[in-house]
Amino acid sequence: MKKGFFIALCVFFGIAQTQAQVTFKPGLRAGLNFSHFTKGDNYYSSSYDPASGGSNANFTTKTDFYIAFYGALKLTKYYTLQPEIEYSKQGSKYNGNTNLNVNYLSLKMLNKFTFNDQFNIHVGPTIDFVVDNNFDTDSDVDLAFVLGAGYNFNSNFGIEARVKKGIVPVIDTDVNHMNVVFQLGATYTFDVK
């Protein structure tokens, strides 16, 4: 009986493997970042002011860019594991006229779920390392979560929108100010034989 069960299990996994057709395709992502720091209570901080040392810091959205390389490991018809390396220019406007810039090299591990071969939803963690800034950040590393959606026009070209929310404070005063980034961009997946 054990032998029969083992043979049946091997046949089942053998058939499943021939149906799976695992593929790997590299690609590029690029687009715009709309980033800001969380603002704490009522979107204001009363203690962080790099210009004057205090009073009513207001963080608003700053626009910049990102570029990334990814590898799409399609494991089933509906599921793709997609590791990414991304350079992302982020930060925030401060009191409407000063740019606080912090640029990251990000390592992401996204879970991508595809429907109808065109629409996809992706979610996963990222770890971001500061590579350049124009102010003193409280941490050289950010941990974040990504949630996004995309649409593929064909097997190569697509568009996507993502939200990334950091969980490590960039500026830690009386209120923790963390990264929030909305990304809007395009993707290109290379055909690999």
Backbone as a printed PyTorch tensor [residue, N CA C, xyz], in Angstrom:
tensor([[[  0.8250,  -1.1930,   0.0000],
         [  0.0000,   0.0000,   0.0000],
         [  0.8730,   1.2620,   0.0000]],

        [[  1.9470,   1.2680,   0.7940],
         [  2.8440,   2.4280,   0.8210],
         [  3.4730,   2.6340,  -0.5480]],

        [[  3.8360,   1.5350,  -1.2110],
         [  4.4500,   1.6300,  -2.5290],
         [  3.4680,   2.2340,  -3.5360]],

        [[  2.2160,   1.8090,  -3.4960],
         [  1.1860,   2.3260,  -4.3990],
         [  0.9400,   3.8140,  -4.1710]],

        [[  0.8980,   4.2160,  -2.8910],
         [  0.7040,   5.6300,  -2.5620],
         [  1.8730,   6.4630,  -3.0740]],

        [[  3.0900,   5.9690,  -2.8750],
         [  4.2860,   6.6880,  -3.3270],
         [  4.2920,   6.8220,  -4.8470]],

        [[  3.9340,   5.7650,  -5.5680],
         [  3.8970,   5.8120,  -7.0370],
         [  2.8240,   6.8020,  -7.5010]],

        [[  1.6380,   6.7780,  -6.8580],
         [  0.5720,   7.7070,  -7.2220],
         [  0.9970,   9.1480,  -6.9750]],

        [[  1.6860,   9.3900,  -5.8660],
         [  2.1730,  10.7280,  -5.5450],
         [  3.1880,  11.2020,  -6.5860]],

        [[  4.1000,  10.3380,  -6.9690],
         [  5.1010,  10.6850,  -7.9890],
         [  4.4500,  10.9750,  -9.3330]],

        [[  3.4580,  10.1900,  -9.7200],
         [  2.7500,  10.4170, -10.9820],
         [  2.0170,  11.7570, -10.9390]],

        [[  1.3500,  12.0400,  -9.8080],
         [  0.6160,  13.3040,  -9.6600],
         [  1.5630,  14.4960,  -9.8090]],

        [[  2.6910,  14.4870,  -9.0790],
         [  3.6310,  15.6030,  -9.1590],
         [  4.3090,  15.6780, -10.5270]],

        [[  4.5330,  14.5550, -11.1590],
         [  5.0970,  14.5470, -12.5130],
         [  4.1660,  15.2010, -13.5070]],

        [[  2.8660,  14.8860, -13.4270],
         [  1.8810,  15.5020, -14.3190],
         [  1.7500,  16.9930, -14.0190]],

        [[  1.7060,  17.3370, -12.7380],
         [  1.5990,  18.7530, -12.3600],
         [  2.7990,  19.5380, -12.8700]],

        [[  3.9910,  18.9590, -12.7980],
         [  5.2050,  19.6500, -13.2500],
         [  5.1860,  19.8730, -14.7560]],

        [[  4.6910,  18.9060, -15.5280],
         [  4.6640,  19.0940, -16.9780],
         [  3.6400,  20.1380, -17.3800]],

        [[  2.6050,  20.3720, -16.5620],
         [  1.5910,  21.3710, -16.8560],
         [  2.0180,  22.7780, -16.4080]],

        [[  2.9480,  22.8680, -15.4580],
         [  3.2850,  24.1520, -14.8520],
         [  4.0170,  25.0890, -15.8010]],

        [[  4.9980,  24.6260, -16.5370],
         [  5.8140,  25.4170, -17.4440],
         [  6.3510,  26.6830, -16.7780]],

        [[  7.2250,  26.5160, -15.8260],
         [  7.8550,  27.6270, -15.1170],
         [  8.7220,  28.4070, -16.0990]],

        [[  8.5840,  29.7390, -16.0940],
         [  9.3780,  30.5860, -16.9850],
         [ 10.0210,  31.7180, -16.1870]],

        [[ 11.1210,  32.2570, -16.7310],
         [ 11.7990,  33.4100, -16.1370],
         [ 12.0110,  34.4430, -17.2220]],

        [[ 11.6000,  35.6910, -16.9380],
         [ 11.8060,  36.7880, -17.8810],
         [ 12.2810,  38.0200, -17.1200]],

        [[ 13.3950,  38.6220, -17.5480],
         [ 13.8480,  39.8750, -16.9320],
         [ 13.0860,  41.0600, -17.5170]],

        [[ 13.1240,  42.1670, -16.7920],
         [ 12.4460,  43.3540, -17.2960],
         [ 12.8950,  44.6230, -16.6070]],

        [[ 12.3790,  45.7460, -17.1010],
         [ 12.6720,  47.0740, -16.5640],
         [ 11.3750,  47.7730, -16.1790]],

        [[ 11.4380,  48.5580, -15.1100],
         [ 10.3410,  49.4150, -14.6600],
         [ 10.8900,  50.8280, -14.5220]],

        [[ 10.0940,  51.8130, -14.8890],
         [ 10.5120,  53.2040, -14.6990],
         [  9.2780,  54.0840, -14.6610]],

        [[  9.4030,  55.2070, -13.9490],
         [  8.2720,  56.1220, -13.8890],
         [  8.4750,  57.2090, -12.8580]],

        [[  7.3530,  57.7690, -12.4040],
         [  7.3670,  58.8980, -11.4810],
         [  7.0600,  58.4560, -10.0540]],

        [[  7.7660,  59.0890,  -9.1180],
         [  7.4860,  58.9640,  -7.6900],
         [  6.7720,  60.2210,  -7.2170]],

        [[  5.7100,  60.0270,  -6.4500],
         [  5.0550,  61.1230,  -5.7410],
         [  5.1960,  60.7630,  -4.2630]],

        [[  6.1560,  61.3850,  -3.5770],
         [  6.5080,  60.9480,  -2.2300],
         [  6.3320,  62.0730,  -1.2140]],

        [[  6.0970,  61.6600,   0.0170],
         [  6.0700,  62.5870,   1.1420],
         [  6.3370,  61.8020,   2.4260]],

        [[  6.5800,  62.5320,   3.4980],
         [  6.7350,  61.9180,   4.8140],
         [  5.3900,  61.9740,   5.5220]],

        [[  5.0940,  60.9360,   6.3030],
         [  3.8890,  61.0140,   7.1240],
         [  4.0640,  62.1720,   8.0820]],

        [[  2.9540,  62.7670,   8.4300],
         [  3.0250,  64.0290,   9.1510],
         [  2.5840,  63.9420,  10.5860]],

        [[  2.2120,  62.7700,  11.0530],
         [  1.8020,  62.6530,  12.4390],
         [  0.4240,  63.2330,  12.6730]],

        [[  0.1950,  63.7490,  13.8540],
         [ -1.1160,  64.2930,  14.2150],
         [ -1.4730,  65.4820,  13.3260]],

        [[ -2.6280,  65.4070,  12.6970],
         [ -3.1640,  66.4830,  11.8630],
         [ -2.2050,  66.9220,  10.7600]],

        [[ -1.3150,  66.0430,  10.3260],
         [ -0.3920,  66.2940,   9.2190],
         [  0.5990,  67.4260,   9.4820]],

        [[  0.8430,  67.7380,  10.7180],
         [  1.8410,  68.7520,  11.0700],
         [  2.7240,  68.2320,  12.1890]],

        [[  3.9200,  68.7570,  12.2470],
         [  4.8160,  68.4670,  13.3560],
         [  5.2160,  69.7950,  13.9730]],

        [[  5.2270,  69.8460,  15.2780],
         [  5.5630,  71.1200,  15.9170],
         [  7.0280,  71.2200,  16.2990]],

        [[  7.8150,  70.1530,  16.0600],
         [  9.1830,  70.2230,  16.5720],
         [ 10.2720,  70.1250,  15.5110]],

        [[  9.9780,  69.6260,  14.3040],
         [ 11.0490,  69.4850,  13.3150],
         [ 10.9620,  70.6070,  12.3000]],

        [[ 11.9770,  71.4230,  12.2710],
         [ 12.0410,  72.5110,  11.3050],
         [ 13.5090,  72.7560,  10.9780]],

        [[ 14.0110,  72.1530,   9.8760],
         [ 15.4370,  72.3180,   9.5740],
         [ 15.8100,  73.7580,   9.2390]],

        [[ 14.8530,  74.5720,   8.8210],
         [ 15.1630,  75.9560,   8.4620],
         [ 15.2450,  76.8590,   9.6800]],

        [[ 14.2980,  76.7160,  10.6240],
         [ 14.2740,  77.6670,  11.7390],
         [ 14.3630,  77.0110,  13.1050]],

        [[ 14.4310,  75.6770,  13.1390],
         [ 14.5910,  75.0090,  14.4190],
         [ 13.2940,  74.7030,  15.1320]],

        [[ 12.1500,  74.9640,  14.5540],
         [ 10.8890,  74.6330,  15.2220],
         [  9.6800,  75.1470,  14.4680]],

        [[  8.5630,  75.0510,  15.0620],
         [  7.2610,  75.5930,  14.6950],
         [  6.7020,  75.1860,  13.3420]],

        [[  5.7090,  74.3440,  13.4110],
         [  4.7860,  74.0180,  12.3210],
         [  5.4130,  73.5390,  11.0140]],

        [[  6.1030,  72.4230,  11.0370],
         [  6.6410,  71.8390,   9.8220],
         [  5.5150,  71.1810,   9.0460]],

        [[  5.3870,  71.5120,   7.7650],
         [  4.3470,  70.9530,   6.9100],
         [  5.0120,  70.1730,   5.7790]],

        [[  4.8440,  68.8420,   5.7560],
         [  5.4300,  67.9960,   4.7260],
         [  4.4040,  67.7560,   3.6230]],

        [[  4.7780,  68.0610,   2.3690],
         [  3.8900,  67.8570,   1.2310],
         [  4.5960,  67.0240,   0.1580]],

        [[  3.8770,  66.7140,  -0.8910],
         [  4.3510,  65.7980,  -1.9220],
         [  5.4570,  66.3960,  -2.7800]],

        [[  6.4610,  65.5600,  -3.0280],
         [  7.5910,  65.8790,  -3.8980],
         [  7.5660,  64.8980,  -5.0660]],

        [[  7.7900,  65.3720,  -6.2840],
         [  7.7710,  64.5150,  -7.4770],
         [  9.1900,  64.2560,  -7.9470]],

        [[  9.4870,  62.9800,  -8.2510],
         [ 10.7990,  62.5960,  -8.7740],
         [ 10.6400,  61.3240,  -9.5920]],

        [[ 11.6920,  60.4920,  -9.7130],
         [ 11.5940,  59.3190, -10.5780],
         [ 12.1380,  58.0790,  -9.8900]],

        [[ 11.8590,  56.9170, -10.5110],
         [ 12.4390,  55.6410, -10.1130],
         [ 12.7740,  54.8490, -11.3640]],

        [[ 13.7250,  53.9380, -11.2350],
         [ 14.0630,  52.9940, -12.3010],
         [ 14.4430,  51.6800, -11.6310]],

        [[ 14.0140,  50.5750, -12.2200],
         [ 14.2250,  49.2770, -11.5730],
         [ 14.4540,  48.1820, -12.6000]],

        [[ 15.1310,  47.1450, -12.1570],
         [ 15.3180,  45.9110, -12.9180],
         [ 14.6190,  44.8070, -12.1420]],

        [[ 13.9040,  43.9430, -12.8290],
         [ 13.2190,  42.8410, -12.1540],
         [ 13.3990,  41.5320, -12.9100]],

        [[ 13.1320,  40.4560, -12.2050],
         [ 13.1050,  39.1220, -12.7830],
         [ 11.7770,  38.4840, -12.4420]],

        [[ 10.9870,  38.1850, -13.4620],
         [  9.6610,  37.6030, -13.2560],
         [  9.7540,  36.0870, -13.3700]],

        [[  9.6180,  35.4060, -12.2510],
         [  9.6480,  33.9460, -12.2080],
         [  8.2010,  33.4540, -12.1390]],

        [[  7.6550,  33.1310, -13.3140],
         [  6.2480,  32.7160, -13.4000],
         [  6.1550,  31.2470, -13.0000]],

        [[  5.5430,  31.0090, -11.8400],
         [  5.4660,  29.6600, -11.2900],
         [  4.1840,  28.9370, -11.6820]],

        [[  3.0940,  29.6770, -11.8420],
         [  1.8380,  29.1090, -12.3300],
         [  1.2220,  30.1220, -13.2850]],

        [[  0.0930,  29.7870, -13.8550],
         [ -0.5880,  30.6970, -14.7690],
         [ -0.9650,  31.9990, -14.0680]],

        [[ -1.2580,  31.9210, -12.7840],
         [ -1.7620,  33.0770, -12.0490],
         [ -0.7670,  33.6980, -11.0700]],

        [[  0.3600,  33.0380, -10.7960],
         [  1.2760,  33.5230,  -9.7620],
         [  2.6890,  33.6600, -10.3050]],

        [[  3.2890,  34.8360, -10.0280],
         [  4.6790,  35.1250, -10.3950],
         [  5.4020,  35.6660,  -9.1710]],

        [[  6.5850,  35.1360,  -8.8900],
         [  7.4660,  35.6820,  -7.8590],
         [  8.3960,  36.6570,  -8.5680]],

        [[  8.4300,  37.9170,  -8.1100],
         [  9.1650,  38.9480,  -8.8360],
         [ 10.1200,  39.7140,  -7.9290]],

        [[ 11.3900,  39.2750,  -7.8460],
         [ 12.3920,  40.0780,  -7.1330],
         [ 12.7790,  41.2960,  -7.9780]],

        [[ 13.0880,  42.4120,  -7.2920],
         [ 13.4130,  43.6570,  -7.9810],
         [ 14.5700,  44.3790,  -7.2850]],

        [[ 15.3350,  45.1090,  -8.0810],
         [ 16.3370,  46.0560,  -7.5800],
         [ 15.9520,  47.4070,  -8.1570]],

        [[ 15.7760,  48.4020,  -7.2750],
         [ 15.2390,  49.6880,  -7.7200],
         [ 16.0510,  50.8460,  -7.1520]],

        [[ 16.2740,  51.8670,  -7.9810],
         [ 16.8050,  53.1430,  -7.5190],
         [ 15.6360,  54.1130,  -7.4720]],

        [[ 15.3760,  54.6880,  -6.3040],
         [ 14.1890,  55.5050,  -6.0980],
         [ 14.5520,  56.8270,  -5.4410]],

        [[ 14.2180,  57.9390,  -6.1210],
         [ 14.4460,  59.2790,  -5.5700],
         [ 13.1730,  59.6860,  -4.8430]],

        [[ 13.2820,  59.8060,  -3.5200],
         [ 12.1260,  60.0830,  -2.6820],
         [ 12.3730,  61.3200,  -1.8330]],

        [[ 11.5230,  61.5220,  -0.8550],
         [ 11.6630,  62.6530,   0.0500],
         [ 10.3430,  63.3500,   0.2330]],

        [[ 10.4260,  64.6500,   0.5240],
         [  9.2190,  65.4240,   0.7770],
         [  9.5330,  66.8960,   0.5940]],

        [[  8.5080,  67.6660,   0.2410],
         [  8.6610,  69.1250,   0.3080],
         [  8.3940,  69.5300,   1.7480]],

        [[  9.1370,  70.5380,   2.1820],
         [  9.0200,  70.9980,   3.5600],
         [  8.5590,  72.4520,   3.5550]],

        [[  7.4480,  72.7090,   4.2080],
         [  6.8530,  74.0480,   4.2680],
         [  6.6790,  74.6790,   2.8830]],

        [[  6.4400,  73.8180,   1.8700],
         [  6.0860,  74.2770,   0.5320],
         [  7.2130,  74.7280,  -0.3560]],

        [[  8.4340,  74.9320,   0.1730],
         [  9.4820,  75.4830,  -0.6850],
         [ 10.8340,  74.7930,  -0.5700]],

        [[ 11.0410,  73.9120,   0.3830],
         [ 12.3290,  73.2440,   0.5630],
         [ 12.1740,  71.7580,   0.2730]],

        [[ 13.0390,  71.2390,  -0.5990],
         [ 13.0180,  69.8060,  -0.8880],
         [ 13.9190,  69.0630,   0.0880]],

        [[ 13.3590,  68.0850,   0.7700],
         [ 14.1430,  67.1440,   1.5710],
         [ 14.2910,  65.8970,   0.7110]],

        [[ 15.5140,  65.6410,   0.2250],
         [ 15.7570,  64.5390,  -0.7040],
         [ 16.4110,  63.3700,   0.0100]],

        [[ 15.8740,  62.1800,  -0.2320],
         [ 16.5000,  60.9530,   0.2450],
         [ 16.3190,  59.9040,  -0.8510]],

        [[ 17.4480,  59.3830,  -1.3510],
         [ 17.4320,  58.4230,  -2.4540],
         [ 17.7940,  57.0430,  -1.9260]],

        [[ 17.0960,  56.0330,  -2.4380],
         [ 17.2420,  54.6720,  -1.9310],
         [ 17.6050,  53.6960,  -3.0310]],

        [[ 18.3450,  52.6570,  -2.6370],
         [ 18.5090,  51.4500,  -3.4340],
         [ 17.6460,  50.4130,  -2.7320]],

        [[ 16.6310,  49.9220,  -3.4330],
         [ 15.6250,  49.0440,  -2.8320],
         [ 15.7580,  47.6180,  -3.3460]],

        [[ 15.5730,  46.6700,  -2.4480],
         [ 15.4940,  45.2530,  -2.7900],
         [ 14.0920,  44.7830,  -2.4260]],

        [[ 13.3360,  44.3370,  -3.4400],
         [ 11.9340,  43.9620,  -3.2360],
         [ 11.7350,  42.4960,  -3.5780]],

        [[ 10.7210,  41.9040,  -2.9420],
         [ 10.3020,  40.5410,  -3.2590],
         [  8.7820,  40.5610,  -3.3670]],

        [[  8.2980,  40.7130,  -4.5960],
         [  6.8660,  40.8780,  -4.8060],
         [  6.1940,  39.5760,  -5.2220]],

        [[  4.9700,  39.4280,  -4.7750],
         [  4.0940,  38.3430,  -5.1780],
         [  3.0950,  38.9440,  -6.1540]],

        [[  3.1090,  38.4500,  -7.3930],
         [  2.2910,  39.0340,  -8.4450],
         [  1.2170,  38.0280,  -8.8600]],

        [[ -0.0320,  38.4600,  -8.8100],
         [ -1.1660,  37.6110,  -9.1680],
         [ -1.7820,  38.1640, -10.4470]],

        [[ -1.8420,  37.3450, -11.5000],
         [ -2.2840,  37.7750, -12.8220],
         [ -3.6560,  37.1930, -13.1440]],

        [[ -4.5180,  38.0240, -13.7090],
         [ -5.8580,  37.6230, -14.1210],
         [ -6.0440,  37.9670, -15.5910]],

        [[ -6.6000,  37.0590, -16.3690],
         [ -6.8760,  37.2740, -17.8040],
         [ -5.6310,  37.6260, -18.6080]],

        [[ -4.4470,  37.2300, -18.1530],
         [ -3.1680,  37.4980, -18.8210],
         [ -2.8630,  38.9830, -19.0020]],

        [[ -3.6800,  39.8760, -18.4260],
         [ -3.4390,  41.3000, -18.6000],
         [ -3.4130,  42.0570, -17.2800]],

        [[ -4.4110,  41.8980, -16.4580],
         [ -4.5050,  42.6260, -15.1960],
         [ -3.7470,  41.8780, -14.1070]],

        [[ -2.9710,  42.6120, -13.2860],
         [ -2.2430,  41.9670, -12.1940],
         [ -2.2770,  42.8320, -10.9390]],

        [[ -2.1670,  42.1490,  -9.8230],
         [ -2.0500,  42.7750,  -8.5120],
         [ -0.7600,  42.2610,  -7.8960]],

        [[  0.0140,  43.1440,  -7.2720],
         [  1.2670,  42.7150,  -6.6620],
         [  1.4050,  43.2880,  -5.2580]],

        [[  2.0090,  42.4800,  -4.4010],
         [  2.1710,  42.8540,  -2.9970],
         [  3.4480,  42.2100,  -2.4710]],

        [[  4.1150,  42.9060,  -1.5550],
         [  5.3100,  42.3180,  -0.9640],
         [  6.1290,  43.3070,  -0.1630]],

        [[  7.1640,  42.7890,   0.4890],
         [  8.0410,  43.6370,   1.3060],
         [  9.2040,  44.2020,   0.5040]],

        [[  9.8000,  45.2520,   1.0480],
         [ 11.0020,  45.8310,   0.4650],
         [ 11.9110,  46.3200,   1.5850]],

        [[ 13.1990,  46.2600,   1.3340],
         [ 14.1800,  46.8630,   2.2300],
         [ 14.9350,  47.9020,   1.4050]],

        [[ 14.9800,  49.1350,   1.9130],
         [ 15.5580,  50.2640,   1.1970],
         [ 16.7910,  50.7720,   1.9390]],

        [[ 17.8610,  50.9920,   1.1910],
         [ 19.1090,  51.5010,   1.7570],
         [ 19.3520,  52.9220,   1.2470]],

        [[ 19.6000,  53.8580,   2.1520],
         [ 19.8740,  55.2460,   1.7660],
         [ 21.2050,  55.2980,   1.0250]],

        [[ 21.1890,  55.9020,  -0.1850],
         [ 22.4260,  56.0750,  -0.9500],
         [ 22.8010,  57.5480,  -1.0850]],

        [[ 21.8500,  58.4510,  -0.8530],
         [ 22.1380,  59.8810,  -0.9390],
         [ 21.0100,  60.6450,  -0.2410]],

        [[ 21.3640,  61.7460,   0.4120],
         [ 20.3550,  62.6040,   1.0360],
         [ 20.9220,  64.0000,   1.2340]],

        [[ 20.0370,  64.9690,   1.4560],
         [ 20.5000,  66.3390,   1.7160],
         [ 20.1280,  66.7960,   3.1270]],

        [[ 19.8080,  65.8540,   4.0030],
         [ 19.5400,  66.1340,   5.4130],
         [ 19.9030,  64.8760,   6.1940]],

        [[ 19.9690,  64.9820,   7.4990],
         [ 20.3310,  63.8330,   8.3230],
         [ 19.0970,  62.9670,   8.5840]],

        [[ 19.0980,  61.7770,   7.9840],
         [ 18.0130,  60.8290,   8.2440],
         [ 18.3110,  60.1000,   9.5490]],

        [[ 17.2730,  59.6710,  10.2430],
         [ 17.4640,  58.9590,  11.5000],
         [ 17.8530,  57.5020,  11.2960]],

        [[ 17.6650,  56.9820,  10.0760],
         [ 18.0290,  55.5970,   9.7870],
         [ 18.5430,  55.5120,   8.3600]],

        [[ 19.5450,  54.6700,   8.1480],
         [ 20.0680,  54.4420,   6.7960],
         [ 19.3290,  53.3280,   6.0770]],

        [[ 18.3210,  52.7490,   6.7310],
         [ 17.5470,  51.6370,   6.1680],
         [ 16.0660,  51.9010,   6.4070]],

        [[ 15.2560,  51.5680,   5.4180],
         [ 13.8080,  51.6270,   5.5810],
         [ 13.2320,  50.2620,   5.2190]],

        [[ 12.2830,  49.8190,   5.9820],
         [ 11.5120,  48.6270,   5.6580],
         [ 10.1360,  49.1110,   5.2260]],

        [[  9.6060,  48.5240,   4.1620],
         [  8.3330,  49.0100,   3.6480],
         [  7.5370,  47.8570,   3.0440]],

        [[  6.2730,  48.1500,   2.7870],
         [  5.3960,  47.2110,   2.1020],
         [  4.8610,  47.8810,   0.8490]],

        [[  4.7230,  47.0840,  -0.2160],
         [  4.2790,  47.5780,  -1.5110],
         [  2.9580,  46.9130,  -1.8710]],

        [[  2.0250,  47.7020,  -2.3940],
         [  0.7740,  47.1910,  -2.9410],
         [  0.5610,  47.9030,  -4.2670]],

        [[  0.2750,  47.1280,  -5.3150],
         [  0.1180,  47.7550,  -6.6210],
         [ -0.7700,  46.9690,  -7.5490]],

        [[ -1.0460,  47.5900,  -8.6890],
         [ -1.8340,  46.9600,  -9.7420],
         [ -1.2300,  47.3470, -11.0800]],

        [[ -1.3660,  46.4580, -12.0530],
         [ -0.8130,  46.7270, -13.3700],
         [ -1.6970,  46.1770, -14.4680]],

        [[ -1.4160,  46.6480, -15.6830],
         [ -2.1360,  46.1730, -16.8620],
         [ -1.1170,  45.9580, -17.9680]],

        [[ -1.0950,  44.7530, -18.5520],
         [ -0.1780,  44.4180, -19.6400],
         [ -0.8980,  44.5410, -20.9780]],

        [[ -0.3700,  45.3890, -21.8560],
         [ -0.9470,  45.5380, -23.1950],
         [ -0.6220,  44.3390, -24.0670]],

        [[  0.5740,  43.7720, -23.8720],
         [  0.9920,  42.5460, -24.5560],
         [  2.0280,  41.8720, -23.6620]],

        [[  2.7570,  40.9070, -24.1660],
         [  3.7170,  40.1810, -23.3240],
         [  4.9270,  41.0160, -22.9420]],

        [[  5.1120,  42.1810, -23.5680],
         [  6.2660,  43.0330, -23.2810],
         [  5.9200,  44.3160, -22.5270]],

        [[  4.9360,  45.0760, -22.9710],
         [  4.6470,  46.4020, -22.4300],
         [  3.4900,  46.3810, -21.4370]],

        [[  3.6540,  47.1780, -20.3730],
         [  2.5870,  47.3100, -19.3950],
         [  2.6980,  48.6280, -18.6580]],

        [[  1.6530,  48.9400, -17.8940],
         [  1.6530,  50.1070, -17.0110],
         [  1.3030,  49.6240, -15.6110]],

        [[  1.6860,  50.4120, -14.6220],
         [  1.4010,  50.0150, -13.2440],
         [  1.3300,  51.2250, -12.3320]],

        [[  0.6540,  51.0160, -11.2050],
         [  0.5820,  52.0090, -10.1410],
         [  0.8290,  51.2760,  -8.8320]],

        [[  1.6220,  51.8690,  -7.9550],
         [  1.9700,  51.2430,  -6.6800],
         [  1.9420,  52.2590,  -5.5500]],

        [[  1.7050,  51.7460,  -4.3540],
         [  1.8520,  52.5260,  -3.1300],
         [  2.8530,  51.8010,  -2.2490]],

        [[  3.8280,  52.5440,  -1.7490],
         [  4.8350,  51.9700,  -0.8380],
         [  4.7710,  52.7460,   0.4710]],

        [[  4.6480,  52.0240,   1.5710],
         [  4.5550,  52.6480,   2.8990],
         [  5.6860,  52.1440,   3.7730]],

        [[  6.5560,  53.0500,   4.1900],
         [  7.6550,  52.7060,   5.0730],
         [  7.2000,  52.5250,   6.5050]],

        [[  7.9540,  51.7200,   7.2680],
         [  7.6190,  51.5190,   8.6840],
         [  8.7420,  51.9610,   9.6170]],

        [[  9.8530,  52.4400,   9.0460],
         [ 10.9660,  52.9560,   9.8500],
         [ 10.9820,  54.4800,   9.6990]],

        [[ 11.0320,  55.2350,  10.8050],
         [ 11.0260,  56.6960,  10.6990],
         [ 12.2410,  57.2410,   9.9440]],

        [[ 11.9820,  58.1660,   9.0140],
         [ 13.0490,  58.8870,   8.3300],
         [ 13.5190,  60.0180,   9.2350]],

        [[ 12.5490,  60.6950,   9.8410],
         [ 12.8060,  61.7570,  10.8080],
         [ 12.0450,  61.3740,  12.0670]],

        [[ 12.7450,  61.2620,  13.1670],
         [ 12.1160,  60.8260,  14.4150],
         [ 12.2180,  61.9520,  15.4440]],

        [[ 11.1260,  62.7030,  15.5690],
         [ 11.0800,  63.7700,  16.5700],
         [ 10.0170,  63.3730,  17.5850]],

        [[  9.1680,  64.2900,  17.9690],
         [  8.0600,  63.9250,  18.8520],
         [  7.0540,  63.0460,  18.1100]],

        [[  7.0720,  63.1210,  16.7720],
         [  6.2230,  62.2970,  15.9140],
         [  7.1240,  61.6030,  14.9030]],

        [[  6.8950,  60.3240,  14.6390],
         [  7.6850,  59.5910,  13.6530],
         [  7.2000,  59.9270,  12.2430]],

        [[  8.1040,  60.4080,  11.4050],
         [  7.7790,  60.7360,  10.0150],
         [  8.3510,  59.6390,   9.1210]],

        [[  7.4660,  58.9070,   8.4210],
         [  7.8760,  57.7770,   7.5940],
         [  7.5810,  58.0470,   6.1250]],

        [[  8.2170,  57.2690,   5.2430],
         [  8.0320,  57.4070,   3.8020],
         [  6.6660,  56.8960,   3.3530]],

        [[  6.0510,  57.6500,   2.4550],
         [  4.8870,  57.1940,   1.6920],
         [  5.1730,  57.5730,   0.2410]],

        [[  5.0820,  56.5940,  -0.6630],
         [  5.4080,  56.8350,  -2.0670],
         [  4.3060,  56.2560,  -2.9450]],

        [[  3.8190,  57.0570,  -3.8790],
         [  2.9200,  56.5790,  -4.9250],
         [  3.7320,  56.5700,  -6.2100]],

        [[  3.7890,  55.4070,  -6.8880],
         [  4.5520,  55.2830,  -8.1250],
         [  3.6010,  55.0440,  -9.2950]],

        [[  3.8750,  55.7150, -10.3940],
         [  3.1110,  55.5460, -11.6190],
         [  4.1080,  55.4040, -12.7520]],

        [[  4.0570,  54.2710, -13.4740],
         [  5.0670,  54.0750, -14.4920],
         [  4.7430,  52.9830, -15.4840]],

        [[  5.7660,  52.6090, -16.2460],
         [  5.6370,  51.6190, -17.3110],
         [  6.6220,  50.4790, -17.0670]],

        [[  6.3080,  49.3300, -17.6550],
         [  7.1760,  48.1610, -17.5570],
         [  7.4950,  47.6320, -18.9460]],

        [[  8.6640,  47.0430, -19.0740],
         [  9.0380,  46.3420, -20.3050],
         [  9.6600,  45.0130, -19.9080]],

        [[  9.0590,  43.9070, -20.3620],
         [  9.5630,  42.5710, -20.0890],
         [ 10.2380,  42.0420, -21.3440]],

        [[ 11.4690,  41.5420, -21.1880],
         [ 12.2220,  41.0330, -22.3240],
         [ 11.8040,  39.6020, -22.6540]],

        [[ 11.7700,  39.2810, -23.9250],
         [ 11.5260,  37.9110, -24.3500],
         [ 12.8300,  37.1270, -24.2520]],

        [[ 12.8080,  36.0450, -23.5120],
         [ 13.9880,  35.2200, -23.3410],
         [ 13.6600,  33.8240, -23.8510]],

        [[ 14.4770,  33.3110, -24.7320],
         [ 14.2450,  31.9690, -25.3000],
         [ 14.9170,  30.9210, -24.4510]]])
